[in-house]
Amino acid sequence: MIAKRDARLSQSFILVSFIALFLGATAGLLQTLVRGGVIELPAGIGYYQLLTAHGVLLALIFTTYFIMGFLYAGISKTLGELYVVPYKTGWLGFWMMTFGTGLATVFILLNKATVLYTFYAPLQASPWFYVALVHVVVGSWLCAFSMWRQYYIWKQVTKEKLSPLFSFMASMTMAMWFIATLGVAAAVIFQFIPWSFGWVEKIDILISRTLFWYFGHPLVYFWLLPAYMCWYVVIPKIIGGKIFSDALARLSFVLFLLFSIPVGFHHQLLEPGISHTWKFFQVVLTFMVIIPSLMTAFSMFAVFETAGRKKGAKGIFGWLKVLPWSDVRFFAPMMGMLIFIPAGAGGIINASHQMNQVVHNTLWVTGHFHLTVASSVTLTFFGISYWLIPYLSGRTLTKRMHKLGIIQTVMWAVGMFFMSGAMHLVGLFGAPRRTAYTTYNDHPQAVDWIPYQAVMAIGGTILFLAILLVLYIAYYLAFQAPKGETEFPIGEVEDAAVKTPVILENWKLWVGISAALILIAYTVPFWHMIEHAPAGSQGYKFW
Ligand code: HAS
Ligand code: HEM
Ligand code: CU
């Protein structure tokens, strides 16, 4: 059982995460209804104001808080109760992040920061929005330091060469996060804050966007890696199987550290001012970062098949039938995995330099990330919640909640099939992302888009109902379910697996190679940007 004080830290993160989920999903529902032409927004609320709230509260806040709650619980489980310094630093991080989150939310609701979650210059928010972002980022750094400290003390005390797999993955995820957030912190502190307070008049747009995407791509893996932690470590235990290979799992996380950062240009393939050579180089590295995901897919298939065959499954696909489909702790993440197959294929299309011209800035891209972060990752997080919340609250997952969880998962998959499917299709026909309802003066092409947007609204409505259901389940598991013990499932490694080489825990080596790759991929293009820098831009407020 988890120590009460550690449980409280995790619970606090998860509470904020679910509040953000509710607010962000409400905005999402309204967006689909507006774009589908079903409603007009009342009370002077702007479409872009909602979209900013949706992006910030779901992509940045819901995810980050859930991840912190999950990682702290897993670290406390595998490395033991938090030591004093990691514990106190964790709380300091929580409060700093929460102050920032509150401040940012207020300024978005006041319509003073309608700059979308990517806060692209020359759109200019109130300076307090950027100050709020700094608090969220620095607070998350405190959490990173706190987790590394726990890991370090554990190694000192036990004198073990290899740490438990979960704690290694958590430390690696936070290492990637720290290196990545240096970029966004630099943009916010050195560019956006002085510019929005009026200390300097102009901002260099290209540099600000480049620093953003230096952070923005690893950001998506920061969401994904905790889901992978569940797939690698938790799922084998739930299905009565074993982890295929500890070494392979660690290697895939090392590869994420190396290749997820020097690839930001694949979001800027249509941005002028960066030479094709460097875009091409980063596209090649983008294809490298697909490899650890393919390793994960391979490893998960191996886990399922081995577990199935041990249970006596026959034939090529017999193992599929004996998987515990009615166990929501398995079913929800498994739906996430299945959805990740088309989601990842879409990502490979996006990254293919020429094809990016067809899909960039269309609803196709919005479709892509509602499959990745809003389905594969989110469904896995829901699947984790079904055991993590009762584990933390000292309660149990009842049969009724199991059933509701399965219904919730099916609703999410169906809703997303309609919403994301329609987004992908209409995106290929050219419908832009980030636009409110418009018929472009009844232009025939724009009129053709409208039925797809209506389908998006149907999907969005189902998704919103699914959110209400998951919130009810979470509330019940936290406060009402019968008292009892729930396990934090941690898998064991297959006996026949290769021994894990100690070099995989050589942090200096991996962080060093990561830094070298970043320098290779970014130094020359950055130098060009500075050398050929235009006069810069003043700020604009279009809302
Ligand atoms: Fe992406 C845009 C390329 C993955 C999120 N992406 C975005 C944006 C977001 C996002 C939020 O190159 C929009 C940002 C914005 O607002 O502008 N993405 C990729 C590539 C991958 C990828 C190559 N993206 C993700 C993940 C995300 C995410 C993960 C969130 C969590 N993405 C792009 C590009 C753009 C982009 C361009 C810019 C587009 C533009 O022009 O603006 C890859 O990492 C994907 C690799 C994944 C796979 C799938 C492996 C499958 C697995 C499942 C196995 C299943 C099992 C179950 C075992 C190759 C691991 C089997 C069971 C059975 C029963 C069969
Ligand atoms: C954008 C709907 C859940 C992340 C959008 C848009 C719609 C939408 C319609 C695009 C609007 C446009 O480009 O004009 C919904 C609905 C949801 C939902 C109905 C469920 C109730 C989520 C979740 C996440 C997420 C769970 C992440 C964890 C995003 C992001 C954007 C977005 C990052 C892009 C914002 C931007 O372009 O600035 N969503 N969504 N959504 N959604 Fe969702
Ligand atoms: Cu990316």
XYZ file of C-alpha atoms and ligand atoms in Angstrom:
652
model
C 0.000 0.000 0.000
C 1.129 3.515 -0.790
C 2.054 5.846 2.082
C -0.795 8.288 2.781
C 1.344 11.355 2.207
C 2.562 10.108 -1.188
C -1.006 9.238 -2.137
C -2.092 12.785 -1.366
C 0.528 14.263 -3.695
C -0.578 12.018 -6.565
C -4.255 12.642 -5.824
C -3.747 16.416 -5.961
C -2.206 16.194 -9.413
C -4.973 13.919 -10.637
C -7.688 16.161 -9.214
C -6.433 19.217 -11.136
C -6.044 17.026 -14.202
C -9.712 15.975 -14.155
C -10.944 19.534 -13.536
C -8.973 20.614 -16.617
C -10.456 17.665 -18.518
C -13.991 18.825 -17.769
C -13.413 22.471 -18.685
C -11.425 21.601 -21.819
C -13.986 19.063 -23.015
C -16.809 21.584 -22.593
C -14.897 23.931 -24.885
C -14.342 21.018 -27.327
C -18.053 20.244 -27.487
C -18.911 23.886 -28.183
C -16.248 24.029 -30.916
C -17.699 21.081 -32.801
C -21.203 22.553 -32.472
C -20.028 25.921 -33.808
C -18.113 24.414 -36.711
C -21.039 22.155 -37.536
C -23.247 25.246 -37.805
C -25.467 23.996 -34.965
C -25.044 26.910 -32.542
C -23.670 30.416 -32.283
C -21.665 31.309 -29.218
C -23.518 33.447 -26.654
C -22.331 36.326 -24.489
C -19.531 37.510 -26.727
C -17.446 34.359 -26.229
C -15.047 34.054 -29.154
C -14.345 30.826 -31.056
C -10.596 31.302 -30.696
C -10.964 31.977 -27.007
C -12.612 28.571 -26.644
C -10.001 26.922 -28.834
C -7.244 28.410 -26.683
C -8.912 27.108 -23.526
C -9.358 23.673 -25.154
C -5.743 23.349 -26.332
C -4.197 24.692 -23.126
C -6.439 22.847 -20.662
C -6.380 19.476 -22.440
C -3.082 19.230 -24.276
C -0.980 21.050 -21.681
C -2.725 20.806 -18.303
C -4.811 17.586 -18.274
C -1.891 15.582 -19.665
C 0.935 17.067 -17.576
C -0.942 16.800 -14.277
C -2.093 13.257 -14.956
C 1.450 12.259 -15.891
C 2.881 13.753 -12.675
C 0.262 11.954 -10.563
C 0.939 8.627 -12.295
C 4.730 8.964 -12.199
C 4.817 9.912 -8.512
C 2.593 6.957 -7.592
C 4.751 4.562 -9.625
C 7.995 5.950 -8.222
C 6.706 5.608 -4.689
C 5.620 2.048 -5.544
C 8.919 0.928 -7.115
C 11.491 3.014 -5.191
C 9.680 3.214 -1.865
C 8.087 6.071 0.079
C 9.362 9.483 -1.055
C 12.347 10.818 0.915
C 11.958 14.237 2.554
C 13.607 16.383 -0.125
C 11.889 14.748 -3.127
C 8.563 14.916 -1.276
C 8.812 18.605 -0.388
C 10.155 19.566 -3.814
C 7.246 17.672 -5.376
C 4.719 19.778 -3.432
C 6.559 22.975 -4.279
C 6.368 21.960 -7.939
C 2.676 21.211 -7.620
C 1.854 24.622 -6.135
C 3.994 26.503 -8.585
C 2.369 24.729 -11.525
C -1.082 25.227 -10.068
C -0.528 28.938 -9.517
C 0.538 29.197 -13.178
C -2.406 27.118 -14.385
C -4.901 29.247 -12.442
C -3.382 32.500 -13.702
C -3.328 31.303 -17.330
C -6.932 30.092 -17.127
C -8.122 33.432 -15.737
C -6.433 35.373 -18.545
C -7.857 33.046 -21.189
C -11.348 33.409 -19.719
C -10.916 37.193 -19.593
C -10.215 37.027 -23.344
C -6.771 38.516 -22.794
C -4.781 35.560 -24.071
C -6.568 34.321 -27.172
C -3.366 33.105 -28.820
C -4.069 29.323 -29.009
C -1.955 26.747 -27.206
C 1.011 27.313 -29.545
C 0.990 31.097 -28.759
C 2.542 31.917 -32.134
C 3.996 35.415 -32.487
C 2.990 37.988 -33.682
C -0.233 37.240 -31.757
C 0.337 38.959 -28.431
C -1.315 37.931 -25.169
C -1.315 39.782 -21.868
C 2.196 39.467 -20.354
C 0.650 37.649 -17.375
C -0.236 34.726 -19.624
C 3.451 34.215 -20.402
C 4.370 34.707 -16.742
C 1.831 31.978 -15.953
C 3.449 29.628 -18.489
C 6.853 30.148 -16.877
C 5.372 29.027 -13.550
C 3.934 25.864 -15.077
C 7.260 24.993 -16.710
C 9.489 25.803 -13.726
C 7.065 23.944 -11.427
C 7.382 20.898 -13.670
C 11.177 21.183 -13.443
C 10.921 21.014 -9.645
C 8.944 17.781 -10.069
C 11.660 16.480 -12.401
C 14.392 17.305 -9.864
C 12.345 15.662 -7.133
C 11.903 12.418 -9.091
C 15.585 12.265 -10.082
C 16.567 12.863 -6.447
C 14.433 9.926 -5.294
C 16.002 7.756 -8.000
C 19.518 8.881 -7.030
C 19.021 8.263 -3.302
C 17.554 4.838 -4.040
C 20.636 3.911 -6.058
C 22.962 5.183 -3.295
C 21.109 3.278 -0.602
C 20.645 -0.031 -2.426
C 23.905 0.069 -4.428
C 21.967 -1.567 -7.311
C 23.322 -1.003 -10.824
C 19.910 -1.229 -12.479
C 16.871 0.625 -11.182
C 13.331 -0.791 -11.413
C 12.028 -0.441 -14.979
C 9.186 1.935 -14.061
C 11.474 4.349 -12.231
C 14.012 4.276 -15.059
C 11.290 5.132 -17.567
C 9.952 7.911 -15.343
C 13.418 9.450 -14.955
C 14.021 9.200 -18.710
C 10.672 10.830 -19.506
C 11.489 13.707 -17.168
C 14.996 14.034 -18.664
C 13.495 14.410 -22.123
C 10.939 16.883 -20.758
C 13.618 18.985 -19.079
C 15.844 19.239 -22.159
C 12.814 20.021 -24.344
C 11.307 22.690 -22.100
C 14.588 24.642 -22.136
C 13.524 25.778 -25.632
C 10.078 27.037 -24.724
C 11.401 28.605 -21.516
C 14.003 30.508 -23.557
C 11.343 31.783 -25.981
C 9.003 32.872 -23.197
C 11.621 34.469 -20.931
C 13.860 36.131 -23.535
C 11.333 36.923 -26.265
C 7.650 36.931 -25.225
C 7.865 38.483 -21.756
C 10.061 41.494 -22.698
C 7.945 42.034 -25.856
C 4.523 41.761 -24.211
C 5.500 44.066 -21.327
C 6.666 46.561 -23.967
C 10.333 46.540 -22.880
C 11.243 45.752 -26.466
C 9.114 46.667 -29.455
C 9.684 43.754 -31.813
C 9.938 39.992 -31.779
C 11.727 37.618 -34.148
C 8.876 35.359 -35.275
C 10.919 32.607 -36.906
C 13.161 32.169 -33.876
C 10.172 32.071 -31.511
C 8.427 29.389 -33.592
C 11.606 27.368 -33.924
C 12.141 27.429 -30.166
C 8.493 26.450 -29.723
C 8.755 23.378 -31.979
C 12.117 22.400 -30.497
C 9.866 21.875 -27.464
C 6.590 21.049 -29.261
C 7.588 17.746 -30.785
C 9.152 16.169 -27.673
C 6.040 17.476 -25.908
C 3.984 14.888 -27.809
C 6.335 12.135 -26.626
C 6.088 13.467 -23.104
C 2.385 12.570 -23.391
C 3.099 9.264 -25.089
C 5.867 7.820 -22.893
C 3.736 7.473 -19.736
C 1.181 5.610 -21.880
C 4.041 3.376 -23.074
C 5.002 2.845 -19.421
C 1.533 1.435 -18.867
C 1.803 -0.752 -21.982
C 5.286 -2.075 -21.154
C 5.061 -2.440 -17.376
C 1.409 -2.566 -16.278
C -0.400 -4.410 -19.085
C 1.695 -7.647 -18.895
C 0.726 -8.001 -15.228
C -2.976 -7.340 -15.907
C -3.204 -9.960 -18.654
C -1.337 -12.564 -16.610
C 1.757 -12.406 -18.823
C 5.313 -11.140 -18.496
C 7.346 -8.222 -19.836
C 8.929 -9.380 -23.101
C 12.318 -7.754 -22.478
C 13.522 -5.241 -19.917
C 16.472 -4.348 -22.162
C 14.278 -3.641 -25.191
C 11.942 -1.455 -23.124
C 14.841 0.597 -21.760
C 16.452 0.875 -25.179
C 13.257 2.231 -26.695
C 13.123 4.957 -24.026
C 16.792 5.799 -24.650
C 16.011 6.154 -28.367
C 13.162 8.528 -27.512
C 15.578 10.699 -25.556
C 17.975 10.759 -28.514
C 15.595 11.277 -31.419
C 12.517 13.074 -30.150
C 14.114 16.504 -29.770
C 16.113 17.301 -32.941
C 13.027 16.954 -35.175
C 10.958 20.120 -34.566
C 11.244 21.222 -38.213
C 8.674 18.610 -39.255
C 6.140 21.107 -37.870
C 7.755 23.891 -39.897
C 8.136 22.206 -43.269
C 6.151 25.020 -44.907
C 7.822 27.785 -42.889
C 9.964 30.129 -44.990
C 13.456 30.984 -43.759
C 14.732 27.456 -43.056
C 16.704 25.761 -45.819
C 15.456 22.514 -47.346
C 18.656 20.721 -46.405
C 18.009 21.185 -42.717
C 14.314 20.380 -43.027
C 15.291 17.193 -44.862
C 17.841 16.312 -42.179
C 15.233 16.631 -39.441
C 12.726 14.617 -41.490
C 15.293 11.797 -41.572
C 15.632 12.014 -37.780
C 11.811 11.999 -37.551
C 11.810 8.673 -39.319
C 14.387 7.456 -36.779
C 12.011 8.262 -33.928
C 9.410 5.945 -35.459
C 11.705 3.000 -34.656
C 11.163 2.923 -30.871
C 7.403 2.965 -31.504
C 7.723 0.022 -33.863
C 9.833 -1.728 -31.185
C 6.992 -1.088 -28.749
C 4.427 -2.542 -31.143
C 6.624 -5.637 -31.643
C 7.144 -6.043 -27.931
C 3.418 -5.757 -27.142
C 2.494 -8.334 -29.782
C 5.072 -10.667 -28.241
C 3.610 -10.155 -24.759
C 0.067 -10.871 -25.972
C 1.018 -13.922 -27.966
C 3.227 -15.455 -25.261
C 0.578 -14.888 -22.586
C -2.117 -16.334 -24.862
C -0.130 -19.432 -25.761
C 0.595 -20.088 -22.081
C -3.161 -20.127 -21.570
C -3.416 -22.785 -24.286
C -4.376 -20.641 -27.282
C -3.870 -22.345 -30.656
C -3.486 -21.192 -34.258
C -2.047 -17.945 -35.589
C -4.537 -15.612 -33.902
C -5.986 -17.811 -31.139
C -4.158 -15.726 -28.493
C -6.372 -12.746 -29.362
C -9.438 -14.522 -28.008
C -7.985 -15.318 -24.599
C -7.005 -11.718 -23.824
C -9.070 -10.341 -20.903
C -11.359 -8.143 -23.016
C -13.865 -7.642 -20.193
C -11.208 -6.209 -17.839
C -11.416 -2.441 -18.306
C -7.842 -2.009 -17.001
C -6.800 -3.893 -20.146
C -9.604 -2.937 -22.542
C -9.169 0.856 -22.415
C -5.374 0.899 -23.049
C -5.801 -1.847 -25.665
C -8.246 0.349 -27.589
C -5.592 3.044 -27.293
C -3.011 0.679 -28.831
C -5.287 -0.338 -31.677
C -6.069 3.294 -32.452
C -2.350 4.062 -32.399
C -1.858 1.976 -35.557
C -3.783 4.387 -37.882
C -2.689 7.326 -35.693
C 0.993 6.528 -36.231
C 0.468 5.880 -39.943
C -1.058 9.370 -40.208
C 1.996 10.790 -38.443
C 4.277 9.162 -41.007
C 2.223 10.809 -43.777
C 2.554 14.191 -42.040
C 6.296 13.764 -41.724
C 6.768 12.898 -45.383
C 8.063 16.195 -46.671
C 5.988 16.431 -49.873
C 2.771 14.998 -48.452
C 2.945 17.529 -45.652
C 2.015 20.186 -48.232
C -1.337 18.469 -48.753
C -2.260 18.162 -45.089
C -0.527 21.057 -43.326
C -2.933 23.403 -41.532
C -5.949 21.329 -42.568
C -8.316 19.427 -40.296
C -6.385 16.269 -41.237
C -3.747 17.286 -38.686
C -6.442 17.886 -36.053
C -7.727 14.390 -36.879
C -4.185 13.001 -36.436
C -3.720 14.327 -32.936
C -7.184 13.424 -31.738
C -6.174 9.842 -32.509
C -2.736 10.101 -30.882
C -2.978 12.293 -27.803
C -6.770 12.448 -27.476
C -7.299 8.689 -27.972
C -4.229 6.446 -27.636
C -2.855 8.487 -24.741
C -6.163 9.600 -23.211
C -7.736 6.123 -23.299
C -4.597 4.703 -21.694
C -4.814 7.391 -18.991
C -8.475 6.488 -18.398
C -7.463 2.809 -18.200
C -4.827 3.750 -15.601
C -7.341 5.851 -13.626
C -9.620 2.841 -13.134
C -7.037 1.208 -10.849
C -4.875 4.180 -9.862
C -7.674 6.247 -8.301
C -8.930 3.408 -6.037
C -5.287 2.450 -5.294
C -4.732 6.003 -4.022
C -8.046 6.334 -2.205
C -7.847 2.887 -0.541
C -11.009 1.699 -2.323
C -11.900 -0.936 -4.904
C -13.034 -1.015 -8.514
C -16.542 -2.461 -8.338
C -18.218 -4.608 -11.006
C -20.591 -1.800 -11.933
C -17.710 0.618 -12.431
C -15.934 -2.013 -14.553
C -18.977 -2.137 -16.793
C -19.349 1.626 -16.965
C -15.641 1.840 -17.821
C -16.112 -0.555 -20.744
C -19.104 1.498 -21.962
C -17.046 4.667 -21.573
C -14.234 3.200 -23.689
C -16.616 2.080 -26.435
C -18.260 5.512 -26.479
C -14.850 7.162 -26.809
C -13.827 4.879 -29.668
C -17.147 5.419 -31.508
C -17.212 9.187 -30.923
C -13.641 9.505 -32.082
C -14.269 7.322 -35.117
C -16.824 9.881 -36.295
C -15.032 13.035 -35.189
C -11.498 12.145 -36.197
C -12.620 10.221 -39.286
C -14.552 13.251 -40.557
C -11.594 15.516 -39.730
C -9.185 13.344 -41.718
C -11.484 13.208 -44.754
C -12.513 16.844 -44.887
C -8.896 17.805 -44.251
C -7.920 16.003 -47.455
C -10.545 18.106 -49.250
C -8.764 21.194 -47.957
C -10.849 22.308 -44.965
C -8.574 24.414 -42.762
C -8.025 23.801 -39.055
C -8.491 26.636 -36.557
C -11.497 28.294 -38.199
C -14.980 29.000 -36.885
C -18.078 28.291 -38.958
C -17.984 29.954 -42.357
C -19.296 29.193 -45.855
C -16.792 31.498 -47.559
C -19.673 33.340 -49.267
C -21.269 30.026 -50.196
C -18.260 28.924 -52.218
C -19.143 25.438 -53.556
C -16.067 23.789 -52.053
C -16.723 25.214 -48.608
C -20.360 24.114 -48.818
C -19.137 20.554 -49.482
C -17.217 20.625 -46.184
C -20.271 21.312 -44.061
C -21.732 17.778 -43.851
C -18.361 16.513 -42.558
C -18.359 19.225 -39.927
C -21.827 18.098 -38.892
C -20.444 14.567 -38.442
C -17.671 16.072 -36.304
C -20.390 17.590 -34.112
C -22.095 14.194 -33.707
C -18.771 12.596 -32.741
C -17.963 15.496 -30.422
C -21.289 15.112 -28.624
C -20.673 11.391 -28.009
C -17.179 12.231 -26.753
C -18.535 14.828 -24.357
C -21.009 12.318 -22.910
C -18.104 9.900 -22.492
C -16.223 12.591 -20.552
C -19.181 13.030 -18.190
C -19.181 9.268 -17.633
C -15.461 9.053 -16.880
C -15.766 11.969 -14.464
C -18.570 10.165 -12.638
C -16.503 6.973 -12.431
C -13.473 8.898 -11.175
C -15.573 10.659 -8.533
C -17.103 7.363 -7.400
C -13.733 5.607 -7.194
C -12.228 8.481 -5.237
C -15.003 9.045 -2.710
C -17.741 6.396 -2.743
C -16.489 2.951 -3.721
C -16.214 0.312 -0.969
C -13.004 0.474 1.067
C -10.400 -2.139 0.238
C -7.046 -2.726 -1.355
C -6.394 -2.243 -5.064
C -3.093 -3.265 -6.609
C -0.694 -1.134 -8.642
C 0.089 -3.735 -11.328
C 3.820 -4.042 -12.039
C 4.830 -6.804 -14.449
C 7.743 -9.184 -14.098
C 10.255 -9.822 -16.860
C 10.111 -13.018 -18.949
C 12.616 -15.546 -17.544
C 14.175 -16.226 -20.936
C 14.739 -12.517 -21.714
C 18.297 -11.277 -22.252
C 20.050 -9.716 -19.264
C 19.801 -5.918 -19.329
C 23.167 -4.317 -20.188
C 24.165 -1.793 -17.516
C 25.157 0.717 -20.205
C 21.464 1.467 -20.674
C 21.592 3.306 -17.343
C 24.593 5.385 -18.338
C 22.925 8.798 -18.128
C 26.026 10.806 -19.042
C 26.365 8.886 -22.282
C 22.740 9.225 -23.417
C 22.282 12.835 -22.369
C 25.613 13.601 -24.075
C 24.564 12.009 -27.389
C 21.190 13.724 -27.155
C 22.902 17.111 -26.729
C 25.232 16.382 -29.651
C 22.321 15.508 -31.960
C 20.484 18.676 -30.938
C 23.555 20.771 -31.690
C 24.011 19.112 -35.089
C 20.373 19.559 -36.068
C 19.913 23.123 -34.852
C 23.206 25.075 -34.761
C 23.542 25.993 -38.456
C 19.846 26.777 -39.033
C 19.822 28.941 -35.896
C 22.928 30.753 -36.940
C 21.251 31.457 -40.333
C 18.140 32.759 -38.614
C 20.189 35.163 -36.532
C 22.403 36.183 -39.422
C 19.484 36.929 -41.750
C 17.115 38.157 -39.057
C 14.462 40.580 -40.336
C 13.516 43.692 -38.351
C 11.035 41.713 -36.248
C 7.354 42.281 -35.668
C 5.204 44.303 -33.337
C 2.397 42.503 -31.476
C -1.138 42.020 -32.837
C -4.422 41.336 -31.066
C -7.010 40.125 -33.556
C -9.722 39.305 -31.035
Fe 2.208 13.885 -34.612
C 1.444 17.052 -35.773
C 4.373 13.423 -37.223
C 3.167 10.807 -33.322
C 0.660 14.659 -31.626
N 1.213 15.519 -33.846
C 1.004 16.724 -34.493
C 0.279 17.617 -33.622
C 0.088 16.945 -32.426
C 0.679 15.630 -32.597
C -0.604 17.480 -31.189
O 5.747 15.186 -39.322
C -0.212 19.016 -33.995
C 0.540 20.128 -33.413
C -0.078 21.428 -33.836
O -0.978 21.933 -33.116
O 0.288 21.949 -34.917
N 3.486 12.373 -35.208
C 4.254 12.386 -36.305
C 5.004 11.126 -36.410
C 4.645 10.377 -35.300
C 3.708 11.182 -34.544
C 5.958 10.726 -37.480
N 1.940 12.911 -32.839
C 2.431 11.663 -32.503
C 2.058 11.333 -31.154
C 1.351 12.424 -30.665
C 1.286 13.402 -31.743
C 2.422 10.052 -30.452
C 0.734 12.670 -29.338
C 0.715 11.830 -28.344
N 2.749 14.994 -36.204
C 3.688 14.644 -37.128
C 3.906 15.773 -38.067
C 3.070 16.812 -37.634
C 2.372 16.295 -36.471
C 4.800 15.841 -39.214
C 2.948 18.212 -38.243
C 1.825 18.282 -39.195
C 1.634 19.671 -39.718
O 1.887 19.890 -40.902
O 1.236 20.573 -38.953
C 5.210 9.005 -34.951
O 5.794 9.064 -33.665
C 4.205 7.904 -34.999
C 4.853 6.535 -34.789
C 3.834 5.493 -34.436
C 3.684 4.314 -35.030
C 2.596 3.375 -34.572
C 3.133 2.176 -33.782
C 1.984 1.386 -33.227
C 1.890 0.930 -31.958
C 0.617 0.227 -31.535
C 0.742 -1.266 -31.573
C -0.562 -1.917 -31.307
C -0.710 -3.078 -30.637
C -2.069 -3.646 -30.481
C 0.416 -3.838 -30.066
C 4.543 3.892 -36.163
C 2.965 1.112 -30.950
C -2.224 -4.765 -31.456
C -3.386 -5.627 -31.164
C -4.122 -6.222 -32.091
C -5.278 -7.063 -31.661
C -3.911 -6.061 -33.550
C -8.708 20.977 -31.354
C -12.943 18.817 -30.370
C -10.849 16.217 -26.813
C -6.598 18.304 -27.860
C -10.020 20.560 -31.429
C -10.941 20.963 -32.449
C -12.136 20.371 -32.181
C -11.972 19.570 -30.989
C -13.423 20.502 -32.964
C -10.534 21.790 -33.660
C -11.020 23.068 -33.866
C -10.395 23.818 -34.987
O -9.263 23.580 -35.441
O -11.094 24.746 -35.438
C -12.752 17.974 -29.274
C -13.811 17.282 -28.555
C -13.214 16.545 -27.566
C -11.787 16.783 -27.653
C -15.281 17.374 -28.882
C -13.857 15.658 -26.518
C -14.862 16.029 -25.799
C -9.509 16.533 -26.819
C -8.528 15.949 -25.942
C -7.329 16.531 -26.243
C -7.570 17.485 -27.306
C -8.821 14.885 -24.875
C -5.957 16.302 -25.665
C -5.656 15.552 -24.664
C -6.826 19.252 -28.849
C -5.803 20.154 -29.359
C -6.417 20.939 -30.358
C -7.789 20.476 -30.453
C -4.348 20.232 -28.919
C -5.750 22.004 -31.224
C -6.003 23.370 -30.733
C -5.447 24.390 -31.675
O -5.447 24.195 -32.899
O -4.989 25.431 -31.177
N -10.657 19.689 -30.555
N -11.553 17.643 -28.702
N -8.893 17.449 -27.638
N -7.997 19.474 -29.521
Fe -9.764 18.569 -29.128
Cu 5.977 16.366 -34.160
